[in-house]
Coordinates of N, CA, C and O in Angstrom, one line a residue:
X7 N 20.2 -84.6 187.6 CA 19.6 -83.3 187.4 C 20.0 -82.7 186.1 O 21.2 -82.9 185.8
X8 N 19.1 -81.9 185.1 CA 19.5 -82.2 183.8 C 19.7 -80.1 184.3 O 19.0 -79.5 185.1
X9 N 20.5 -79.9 183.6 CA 21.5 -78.4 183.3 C 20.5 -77.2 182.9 O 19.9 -77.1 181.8
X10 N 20.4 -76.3 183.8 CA 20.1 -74.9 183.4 C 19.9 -74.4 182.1 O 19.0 -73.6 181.8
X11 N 20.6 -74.9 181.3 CA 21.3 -74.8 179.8 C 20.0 -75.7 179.1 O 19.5 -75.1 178.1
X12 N 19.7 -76.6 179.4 CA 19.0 -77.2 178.4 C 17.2 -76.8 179.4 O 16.2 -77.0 178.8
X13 N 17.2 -76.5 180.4 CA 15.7 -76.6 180.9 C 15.0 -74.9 180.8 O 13.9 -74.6 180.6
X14 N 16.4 -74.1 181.0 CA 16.2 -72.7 181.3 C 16.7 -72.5 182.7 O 17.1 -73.4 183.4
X15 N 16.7 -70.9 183.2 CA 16.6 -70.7 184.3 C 15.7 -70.3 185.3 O 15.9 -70.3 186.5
X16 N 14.5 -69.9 184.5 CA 13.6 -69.4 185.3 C 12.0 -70.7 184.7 O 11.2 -71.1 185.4
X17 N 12.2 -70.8 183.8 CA 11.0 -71.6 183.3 C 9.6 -71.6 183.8 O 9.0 -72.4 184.5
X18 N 9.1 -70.2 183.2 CA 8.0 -69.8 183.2 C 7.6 -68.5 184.4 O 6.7 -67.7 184.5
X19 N 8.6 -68.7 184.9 CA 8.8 -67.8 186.5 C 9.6 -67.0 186.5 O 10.2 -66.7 187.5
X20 N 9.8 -66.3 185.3 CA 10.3 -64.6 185.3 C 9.1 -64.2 185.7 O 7.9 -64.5 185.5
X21 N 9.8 -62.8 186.6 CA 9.6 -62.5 187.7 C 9.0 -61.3 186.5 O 9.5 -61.2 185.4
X22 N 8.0 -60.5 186.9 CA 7.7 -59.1 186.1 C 8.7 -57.9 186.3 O 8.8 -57.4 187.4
X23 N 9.4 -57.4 185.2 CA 10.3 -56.4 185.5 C 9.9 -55.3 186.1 O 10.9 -54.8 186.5
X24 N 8.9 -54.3 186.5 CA 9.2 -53.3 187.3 C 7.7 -53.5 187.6 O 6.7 -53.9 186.9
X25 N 7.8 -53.0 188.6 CA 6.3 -52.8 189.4 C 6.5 -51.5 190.2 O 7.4 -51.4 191.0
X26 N 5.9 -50.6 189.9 CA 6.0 -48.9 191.0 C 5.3 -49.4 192.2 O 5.9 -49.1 193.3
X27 N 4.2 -50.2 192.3 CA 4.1 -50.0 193.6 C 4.8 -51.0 194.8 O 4.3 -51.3 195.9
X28 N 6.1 -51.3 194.3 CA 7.3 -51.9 195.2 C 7.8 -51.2 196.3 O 8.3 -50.1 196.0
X29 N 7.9 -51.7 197.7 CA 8.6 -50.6 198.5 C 10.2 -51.0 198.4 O 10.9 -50.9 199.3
X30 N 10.5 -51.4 197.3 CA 12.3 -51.3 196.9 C 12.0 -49.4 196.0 O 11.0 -48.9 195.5
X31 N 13.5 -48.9 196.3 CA 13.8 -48.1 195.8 C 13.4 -47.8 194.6 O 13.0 -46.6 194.5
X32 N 13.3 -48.5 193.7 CA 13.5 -48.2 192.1 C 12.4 -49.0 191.9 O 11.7 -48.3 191.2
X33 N 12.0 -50.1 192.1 CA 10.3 -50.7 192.0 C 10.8 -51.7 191.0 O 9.9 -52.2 190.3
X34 N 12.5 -52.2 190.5 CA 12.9 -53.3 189.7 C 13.0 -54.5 190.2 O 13.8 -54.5 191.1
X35 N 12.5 -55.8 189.9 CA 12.5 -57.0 190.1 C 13.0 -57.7 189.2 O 12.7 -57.5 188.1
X36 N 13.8 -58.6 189.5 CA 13.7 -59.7 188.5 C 15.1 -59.5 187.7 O 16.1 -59.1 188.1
X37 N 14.7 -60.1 186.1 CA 15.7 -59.6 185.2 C 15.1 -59.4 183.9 O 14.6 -60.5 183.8
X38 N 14.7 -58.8 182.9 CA 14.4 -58.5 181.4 C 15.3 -58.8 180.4 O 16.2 -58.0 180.3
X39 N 15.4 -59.9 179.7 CA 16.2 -59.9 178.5 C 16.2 -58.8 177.4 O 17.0 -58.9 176.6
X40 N 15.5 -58.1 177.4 CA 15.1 -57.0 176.2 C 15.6 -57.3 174.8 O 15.9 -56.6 173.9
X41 N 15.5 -58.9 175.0 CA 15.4 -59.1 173.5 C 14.6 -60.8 173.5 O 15.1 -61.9 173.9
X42 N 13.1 -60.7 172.8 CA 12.7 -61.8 172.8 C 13.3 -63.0 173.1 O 13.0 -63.6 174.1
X43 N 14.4 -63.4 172.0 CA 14.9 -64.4 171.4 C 16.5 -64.8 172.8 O 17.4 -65.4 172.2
X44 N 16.7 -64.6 173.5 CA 17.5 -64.1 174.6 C 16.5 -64.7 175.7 O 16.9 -65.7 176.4
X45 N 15.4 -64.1 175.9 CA 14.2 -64.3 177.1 C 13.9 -65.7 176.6 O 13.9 -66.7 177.3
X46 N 13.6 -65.7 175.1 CA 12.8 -67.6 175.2 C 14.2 -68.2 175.5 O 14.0 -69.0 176.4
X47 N 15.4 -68.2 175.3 CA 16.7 -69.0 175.5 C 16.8 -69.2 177.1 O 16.9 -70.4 177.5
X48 N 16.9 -68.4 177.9 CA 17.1 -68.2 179.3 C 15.9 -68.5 179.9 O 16.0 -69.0 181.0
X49 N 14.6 -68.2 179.5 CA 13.8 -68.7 180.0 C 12.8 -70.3 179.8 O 11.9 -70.8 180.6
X50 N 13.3 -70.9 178.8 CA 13.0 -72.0 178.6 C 14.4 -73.1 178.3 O 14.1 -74.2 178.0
X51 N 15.7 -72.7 178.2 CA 16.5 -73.3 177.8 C 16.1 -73.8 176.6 O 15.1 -73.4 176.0
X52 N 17.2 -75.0 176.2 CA 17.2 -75.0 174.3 C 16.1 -76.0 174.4 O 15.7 -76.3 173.2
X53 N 15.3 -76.7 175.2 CA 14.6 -77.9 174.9 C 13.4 -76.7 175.0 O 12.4 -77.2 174.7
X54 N 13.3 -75.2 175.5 CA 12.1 -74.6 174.7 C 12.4 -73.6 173.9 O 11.5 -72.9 173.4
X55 N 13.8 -73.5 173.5 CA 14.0 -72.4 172.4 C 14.2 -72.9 171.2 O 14.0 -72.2 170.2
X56 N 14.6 -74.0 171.1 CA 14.5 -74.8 169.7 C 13.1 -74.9 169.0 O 13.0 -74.5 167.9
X57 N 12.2 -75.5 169.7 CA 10.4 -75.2 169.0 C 10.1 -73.9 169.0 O 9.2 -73.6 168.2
X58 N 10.6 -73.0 169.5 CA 9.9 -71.5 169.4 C 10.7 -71.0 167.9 O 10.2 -70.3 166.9
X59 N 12.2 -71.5 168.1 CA 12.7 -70.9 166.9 C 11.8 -71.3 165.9 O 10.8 -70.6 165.7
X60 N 12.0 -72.8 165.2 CA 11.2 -74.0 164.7 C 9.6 -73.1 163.9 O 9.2 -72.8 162.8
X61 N 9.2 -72.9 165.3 CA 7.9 -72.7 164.5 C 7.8 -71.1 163.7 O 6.8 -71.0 163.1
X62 N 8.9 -69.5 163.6 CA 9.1 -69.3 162.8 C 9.7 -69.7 161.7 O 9.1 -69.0 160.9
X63 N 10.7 -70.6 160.9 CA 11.1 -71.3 160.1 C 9.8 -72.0 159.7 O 9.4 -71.6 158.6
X64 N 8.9 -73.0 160.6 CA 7.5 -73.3 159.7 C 6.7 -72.5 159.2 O 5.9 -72.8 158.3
X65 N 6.8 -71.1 159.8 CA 5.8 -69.8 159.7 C 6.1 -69.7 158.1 O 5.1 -69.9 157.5
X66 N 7.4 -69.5 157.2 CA 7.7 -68.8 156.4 C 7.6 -69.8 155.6 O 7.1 -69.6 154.5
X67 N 7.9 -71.3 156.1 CA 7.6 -72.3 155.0 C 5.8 -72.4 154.4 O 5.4 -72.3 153.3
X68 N 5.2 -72.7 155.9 CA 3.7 -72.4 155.2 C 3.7 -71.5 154.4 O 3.6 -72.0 153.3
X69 N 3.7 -70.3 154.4 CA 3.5 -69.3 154.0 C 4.0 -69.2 152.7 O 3.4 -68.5 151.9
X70 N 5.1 -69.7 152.2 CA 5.7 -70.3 150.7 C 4.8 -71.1 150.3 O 4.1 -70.7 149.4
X71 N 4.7 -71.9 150.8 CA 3.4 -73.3 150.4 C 2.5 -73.1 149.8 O 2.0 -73.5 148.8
X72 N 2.4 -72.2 150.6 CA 0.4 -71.6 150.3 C 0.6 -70.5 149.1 O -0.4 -70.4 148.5
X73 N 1.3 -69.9 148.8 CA 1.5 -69.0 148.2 C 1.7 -69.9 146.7 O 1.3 -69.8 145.5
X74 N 2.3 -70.6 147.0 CA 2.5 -71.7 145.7 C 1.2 -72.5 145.1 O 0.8 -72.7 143.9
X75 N 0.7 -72.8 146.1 CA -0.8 -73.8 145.4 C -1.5 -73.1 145.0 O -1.6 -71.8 145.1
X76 N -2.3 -74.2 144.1 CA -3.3 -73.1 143.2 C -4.5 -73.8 143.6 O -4.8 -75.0 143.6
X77 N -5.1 -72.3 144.2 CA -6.0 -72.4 144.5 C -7.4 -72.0 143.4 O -7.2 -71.8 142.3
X78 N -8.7 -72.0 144.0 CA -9.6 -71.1 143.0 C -9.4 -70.1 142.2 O -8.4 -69.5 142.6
X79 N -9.8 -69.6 141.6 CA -9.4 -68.4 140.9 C -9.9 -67.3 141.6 O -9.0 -66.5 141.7
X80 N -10.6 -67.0 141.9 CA -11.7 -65.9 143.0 C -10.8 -66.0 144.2 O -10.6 -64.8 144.5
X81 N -10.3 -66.9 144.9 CA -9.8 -67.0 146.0 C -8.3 -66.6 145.7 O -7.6 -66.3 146.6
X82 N -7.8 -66.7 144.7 CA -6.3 -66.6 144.6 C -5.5 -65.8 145.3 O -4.6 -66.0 146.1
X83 N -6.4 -64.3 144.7 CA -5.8 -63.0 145.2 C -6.1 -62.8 146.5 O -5.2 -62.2 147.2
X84 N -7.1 -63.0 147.0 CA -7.0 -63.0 148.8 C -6.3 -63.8 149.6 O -6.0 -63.5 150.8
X85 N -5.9 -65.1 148.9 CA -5.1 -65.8 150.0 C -3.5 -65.2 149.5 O -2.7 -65.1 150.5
X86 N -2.8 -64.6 148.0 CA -2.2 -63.8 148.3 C -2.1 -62.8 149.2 O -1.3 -63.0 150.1
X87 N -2.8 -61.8 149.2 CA -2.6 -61.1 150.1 C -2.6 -61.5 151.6 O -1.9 -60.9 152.4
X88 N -3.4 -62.4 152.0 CA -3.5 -62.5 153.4 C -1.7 -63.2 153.3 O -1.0 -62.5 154.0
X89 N -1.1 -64.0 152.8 CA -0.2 -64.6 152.9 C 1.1 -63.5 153.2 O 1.9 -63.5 154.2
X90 N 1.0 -62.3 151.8 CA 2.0 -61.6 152.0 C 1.9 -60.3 153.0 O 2.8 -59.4 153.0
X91 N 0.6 -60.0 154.1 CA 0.1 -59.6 155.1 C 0.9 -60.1 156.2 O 1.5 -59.4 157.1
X92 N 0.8 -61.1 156.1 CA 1.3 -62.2 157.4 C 2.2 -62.2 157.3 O 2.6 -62.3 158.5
X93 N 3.8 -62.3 156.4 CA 5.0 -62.6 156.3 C 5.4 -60.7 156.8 O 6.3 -60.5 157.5
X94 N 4.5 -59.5 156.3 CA 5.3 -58.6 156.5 C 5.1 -58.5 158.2 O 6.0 -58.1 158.8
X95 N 4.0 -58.8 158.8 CA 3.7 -58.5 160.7 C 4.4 -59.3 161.0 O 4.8 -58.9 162.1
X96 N 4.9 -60.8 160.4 CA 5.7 -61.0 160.8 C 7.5 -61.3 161.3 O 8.1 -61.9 162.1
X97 N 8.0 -60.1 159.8 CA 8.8 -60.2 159.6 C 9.0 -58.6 160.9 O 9.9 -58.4 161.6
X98 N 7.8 -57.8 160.8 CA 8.4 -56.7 161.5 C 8.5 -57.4 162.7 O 9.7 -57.6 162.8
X99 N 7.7 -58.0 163.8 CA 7.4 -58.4 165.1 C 8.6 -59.3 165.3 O 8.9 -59.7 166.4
X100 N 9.4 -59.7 163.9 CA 11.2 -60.6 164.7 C 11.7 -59.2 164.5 O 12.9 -59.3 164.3
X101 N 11.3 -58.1 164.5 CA 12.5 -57.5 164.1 C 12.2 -56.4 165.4 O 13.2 -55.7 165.8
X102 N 11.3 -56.4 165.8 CA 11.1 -55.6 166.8 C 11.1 -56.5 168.4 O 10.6 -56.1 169.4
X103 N 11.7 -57.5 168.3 CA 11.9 -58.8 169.2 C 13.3 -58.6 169.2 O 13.6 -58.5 170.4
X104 N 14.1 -58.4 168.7 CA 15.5 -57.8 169.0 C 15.2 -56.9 170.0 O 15.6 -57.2 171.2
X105 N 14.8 -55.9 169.9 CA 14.9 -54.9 171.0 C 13.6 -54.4 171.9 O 13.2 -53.3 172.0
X106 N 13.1 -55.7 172.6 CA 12.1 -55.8 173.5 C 11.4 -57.6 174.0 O 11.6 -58.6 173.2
X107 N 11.0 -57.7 174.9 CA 11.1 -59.1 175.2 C 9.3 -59.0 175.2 O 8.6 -58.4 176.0
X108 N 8.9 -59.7 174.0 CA 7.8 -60.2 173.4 C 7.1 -61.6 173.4 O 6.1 -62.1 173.0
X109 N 8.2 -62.1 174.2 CA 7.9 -63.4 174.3 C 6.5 -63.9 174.5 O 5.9 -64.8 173.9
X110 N 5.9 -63.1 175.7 CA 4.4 -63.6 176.2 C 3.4 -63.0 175.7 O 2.3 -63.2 176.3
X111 N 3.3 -62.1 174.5 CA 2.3 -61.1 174.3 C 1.7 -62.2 172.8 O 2.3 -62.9 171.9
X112 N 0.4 -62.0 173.1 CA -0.3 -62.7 173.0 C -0.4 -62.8 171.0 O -0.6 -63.7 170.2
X113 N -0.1 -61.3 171.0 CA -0.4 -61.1 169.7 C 0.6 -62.0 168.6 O 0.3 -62.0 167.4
X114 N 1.6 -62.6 168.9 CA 2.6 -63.9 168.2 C 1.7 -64.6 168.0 O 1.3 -64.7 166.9
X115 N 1.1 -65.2 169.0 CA 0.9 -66.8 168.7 C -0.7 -66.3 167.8 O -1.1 -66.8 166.8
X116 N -1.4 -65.3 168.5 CA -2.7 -65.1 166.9 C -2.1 -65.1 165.6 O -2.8 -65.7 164.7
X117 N -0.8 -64.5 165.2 CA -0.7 -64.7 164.4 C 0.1 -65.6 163.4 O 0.5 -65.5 162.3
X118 N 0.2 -66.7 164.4 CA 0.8 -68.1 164.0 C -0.7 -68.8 163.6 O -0.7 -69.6 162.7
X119 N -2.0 -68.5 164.4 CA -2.8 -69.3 164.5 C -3.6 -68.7 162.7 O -4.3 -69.5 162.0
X120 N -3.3 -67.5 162.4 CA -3.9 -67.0 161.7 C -3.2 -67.3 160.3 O -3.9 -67.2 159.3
X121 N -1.8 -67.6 160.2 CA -1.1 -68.2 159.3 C -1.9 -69.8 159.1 O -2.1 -70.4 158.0
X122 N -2.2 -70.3 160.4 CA -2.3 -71.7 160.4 C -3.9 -71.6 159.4 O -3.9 -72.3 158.5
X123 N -5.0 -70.8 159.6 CA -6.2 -71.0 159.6 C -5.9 -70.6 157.6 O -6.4 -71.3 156.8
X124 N -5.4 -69.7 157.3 CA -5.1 -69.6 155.8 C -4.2 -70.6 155.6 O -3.8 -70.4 154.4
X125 N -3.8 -71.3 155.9 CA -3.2 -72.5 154.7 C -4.5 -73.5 155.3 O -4.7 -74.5 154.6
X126 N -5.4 -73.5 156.4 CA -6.2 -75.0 156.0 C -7.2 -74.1 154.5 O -7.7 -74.7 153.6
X127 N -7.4 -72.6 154.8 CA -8.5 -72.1 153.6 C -8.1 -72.8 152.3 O -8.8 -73.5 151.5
X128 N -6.2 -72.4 152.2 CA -6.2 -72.7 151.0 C -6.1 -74.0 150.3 O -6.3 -74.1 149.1
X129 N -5.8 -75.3 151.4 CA -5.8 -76.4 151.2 C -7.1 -77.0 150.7 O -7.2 -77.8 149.7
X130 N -8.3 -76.5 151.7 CA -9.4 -76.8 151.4 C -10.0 -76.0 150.2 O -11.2 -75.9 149.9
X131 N -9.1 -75.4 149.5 CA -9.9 -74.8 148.0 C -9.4 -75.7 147.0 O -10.0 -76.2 146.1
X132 N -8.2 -75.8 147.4 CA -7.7 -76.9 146.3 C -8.1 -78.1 146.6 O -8.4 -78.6 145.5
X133 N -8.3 -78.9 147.4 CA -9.4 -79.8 147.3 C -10.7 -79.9 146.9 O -11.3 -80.9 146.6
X134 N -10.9 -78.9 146.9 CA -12.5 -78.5 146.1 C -12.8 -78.2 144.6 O -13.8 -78.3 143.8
X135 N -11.4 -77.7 144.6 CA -11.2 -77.3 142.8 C -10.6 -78.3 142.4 O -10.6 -78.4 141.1
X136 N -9.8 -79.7 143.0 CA -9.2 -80.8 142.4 C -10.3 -82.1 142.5 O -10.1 -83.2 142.0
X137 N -11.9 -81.7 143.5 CA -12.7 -82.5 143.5 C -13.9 -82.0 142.2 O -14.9 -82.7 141.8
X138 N -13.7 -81.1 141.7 CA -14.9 -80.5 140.6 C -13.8 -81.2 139.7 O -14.2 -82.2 139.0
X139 N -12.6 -80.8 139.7 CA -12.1 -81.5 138.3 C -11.9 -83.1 137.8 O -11.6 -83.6 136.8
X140 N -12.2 -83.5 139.0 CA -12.3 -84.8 138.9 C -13.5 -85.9 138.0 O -13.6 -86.9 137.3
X141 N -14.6 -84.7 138.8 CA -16.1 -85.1 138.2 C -16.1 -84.7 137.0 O -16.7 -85.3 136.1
X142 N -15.3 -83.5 136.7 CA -15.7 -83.4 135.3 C -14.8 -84.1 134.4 O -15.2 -84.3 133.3
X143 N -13.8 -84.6 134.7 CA -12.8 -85.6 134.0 C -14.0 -86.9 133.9 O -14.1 -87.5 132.8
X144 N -14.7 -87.4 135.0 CA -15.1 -88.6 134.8 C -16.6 -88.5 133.8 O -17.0 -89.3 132.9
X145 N -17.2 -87.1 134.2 CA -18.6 -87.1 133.6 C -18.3 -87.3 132.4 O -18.9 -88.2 131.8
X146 N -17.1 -86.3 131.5 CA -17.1 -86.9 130.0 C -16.4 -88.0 129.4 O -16.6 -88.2 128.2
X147 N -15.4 -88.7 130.2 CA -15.1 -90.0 130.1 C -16.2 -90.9 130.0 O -16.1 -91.3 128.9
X148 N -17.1 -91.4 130.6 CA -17.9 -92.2 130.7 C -19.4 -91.3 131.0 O -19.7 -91.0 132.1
X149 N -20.3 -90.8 130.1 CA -21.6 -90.3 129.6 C -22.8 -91.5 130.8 O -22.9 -92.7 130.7
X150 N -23.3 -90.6 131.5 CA -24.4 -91.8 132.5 C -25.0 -92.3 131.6 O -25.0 -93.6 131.7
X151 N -26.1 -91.7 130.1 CA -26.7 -92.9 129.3 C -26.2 -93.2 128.3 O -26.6 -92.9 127.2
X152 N -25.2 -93.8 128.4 CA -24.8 -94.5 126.9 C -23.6 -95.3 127.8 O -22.6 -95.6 127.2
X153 N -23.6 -95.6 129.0 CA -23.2 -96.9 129.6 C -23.9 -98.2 129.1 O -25.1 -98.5 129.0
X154 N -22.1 -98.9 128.8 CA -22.8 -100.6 128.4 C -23.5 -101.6 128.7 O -23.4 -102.4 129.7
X155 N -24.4 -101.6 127.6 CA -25.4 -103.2 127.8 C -24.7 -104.1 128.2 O -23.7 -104.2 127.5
X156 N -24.8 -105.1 129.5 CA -24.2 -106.6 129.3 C -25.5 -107.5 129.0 O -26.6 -107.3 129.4
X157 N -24.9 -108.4 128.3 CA -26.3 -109.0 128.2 C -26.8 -109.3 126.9 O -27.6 -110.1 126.6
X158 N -26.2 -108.5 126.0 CA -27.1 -108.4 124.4 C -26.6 -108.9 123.5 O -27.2 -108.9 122.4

């Protein structure tokens, strides 16, 4: 049987913290970590709080990444800003995960998905701007009519 510690204790089956229409006293169930990062620990142990941590540390790396390539010129300044958009929602939403358990609201993982969907934008610009330069590297390298006779 593998340890509390590494699986969690509740895993997946925190209980909802208060419900009024409970016929308990006070209408409290359960337990609330009231701090995100506390709730993914206890509630998934480290074999699910290590990928949760994980994928903010990837959040900020993409987000350098992308910020770094060059993309189109037209496109530059919008994937700027969408980039430094996303690092500030997400820098408030860890910071407001200290003092509230956020773990299941939905609005994290949109905006992991929304980090995810601006680095394929900007990936796929620089493939596009590194496939125009290619052609135009080759068009004037080698001119279509004044390719060599064999033969003469």
């Amino acid at each position: 049987r593998i340890s509390a510690r590494y699986t969690g204790v509740c895993a997946g089956d925190t209980p909802s913290p208060y419900n009024p229409g409970l016929d308990q006293s006070k209408g409290y169930i359960g337990f609330v970590a009231h701090n995100t990062y506390v709730h993914a620990i206890a509630e998934g142990g480290l074999i699910g709080a290590v990928p949760f941590f994980l994928l903010f540390a990837h959040f900020f790396w993409s987000m350098r990444r992308v910020r770094r390539l060059r993309v189109e010129p037209g496109l530059a300044g919008d994937i700027d800003i969408g980039g430094r958009t996303l690092v500030g929602i997400m820098i408030a939403f860890m910071v407001a995960s200290i003092f509230g358990s956020f773990f299941k609201i939905d609005c994290l993982w949109w905006y992991f998905g929304a980090a995810s969907a601006l680095v394929c934008i900007a990936e796929d610009s620089v493939a596009q701007r590194n496939r125009a330069l290619m052609a135009k590297m080759f068009d004037r390298q080698v001119p279509s009519d004044s390719a060599p006779a064999f033969g003469k």
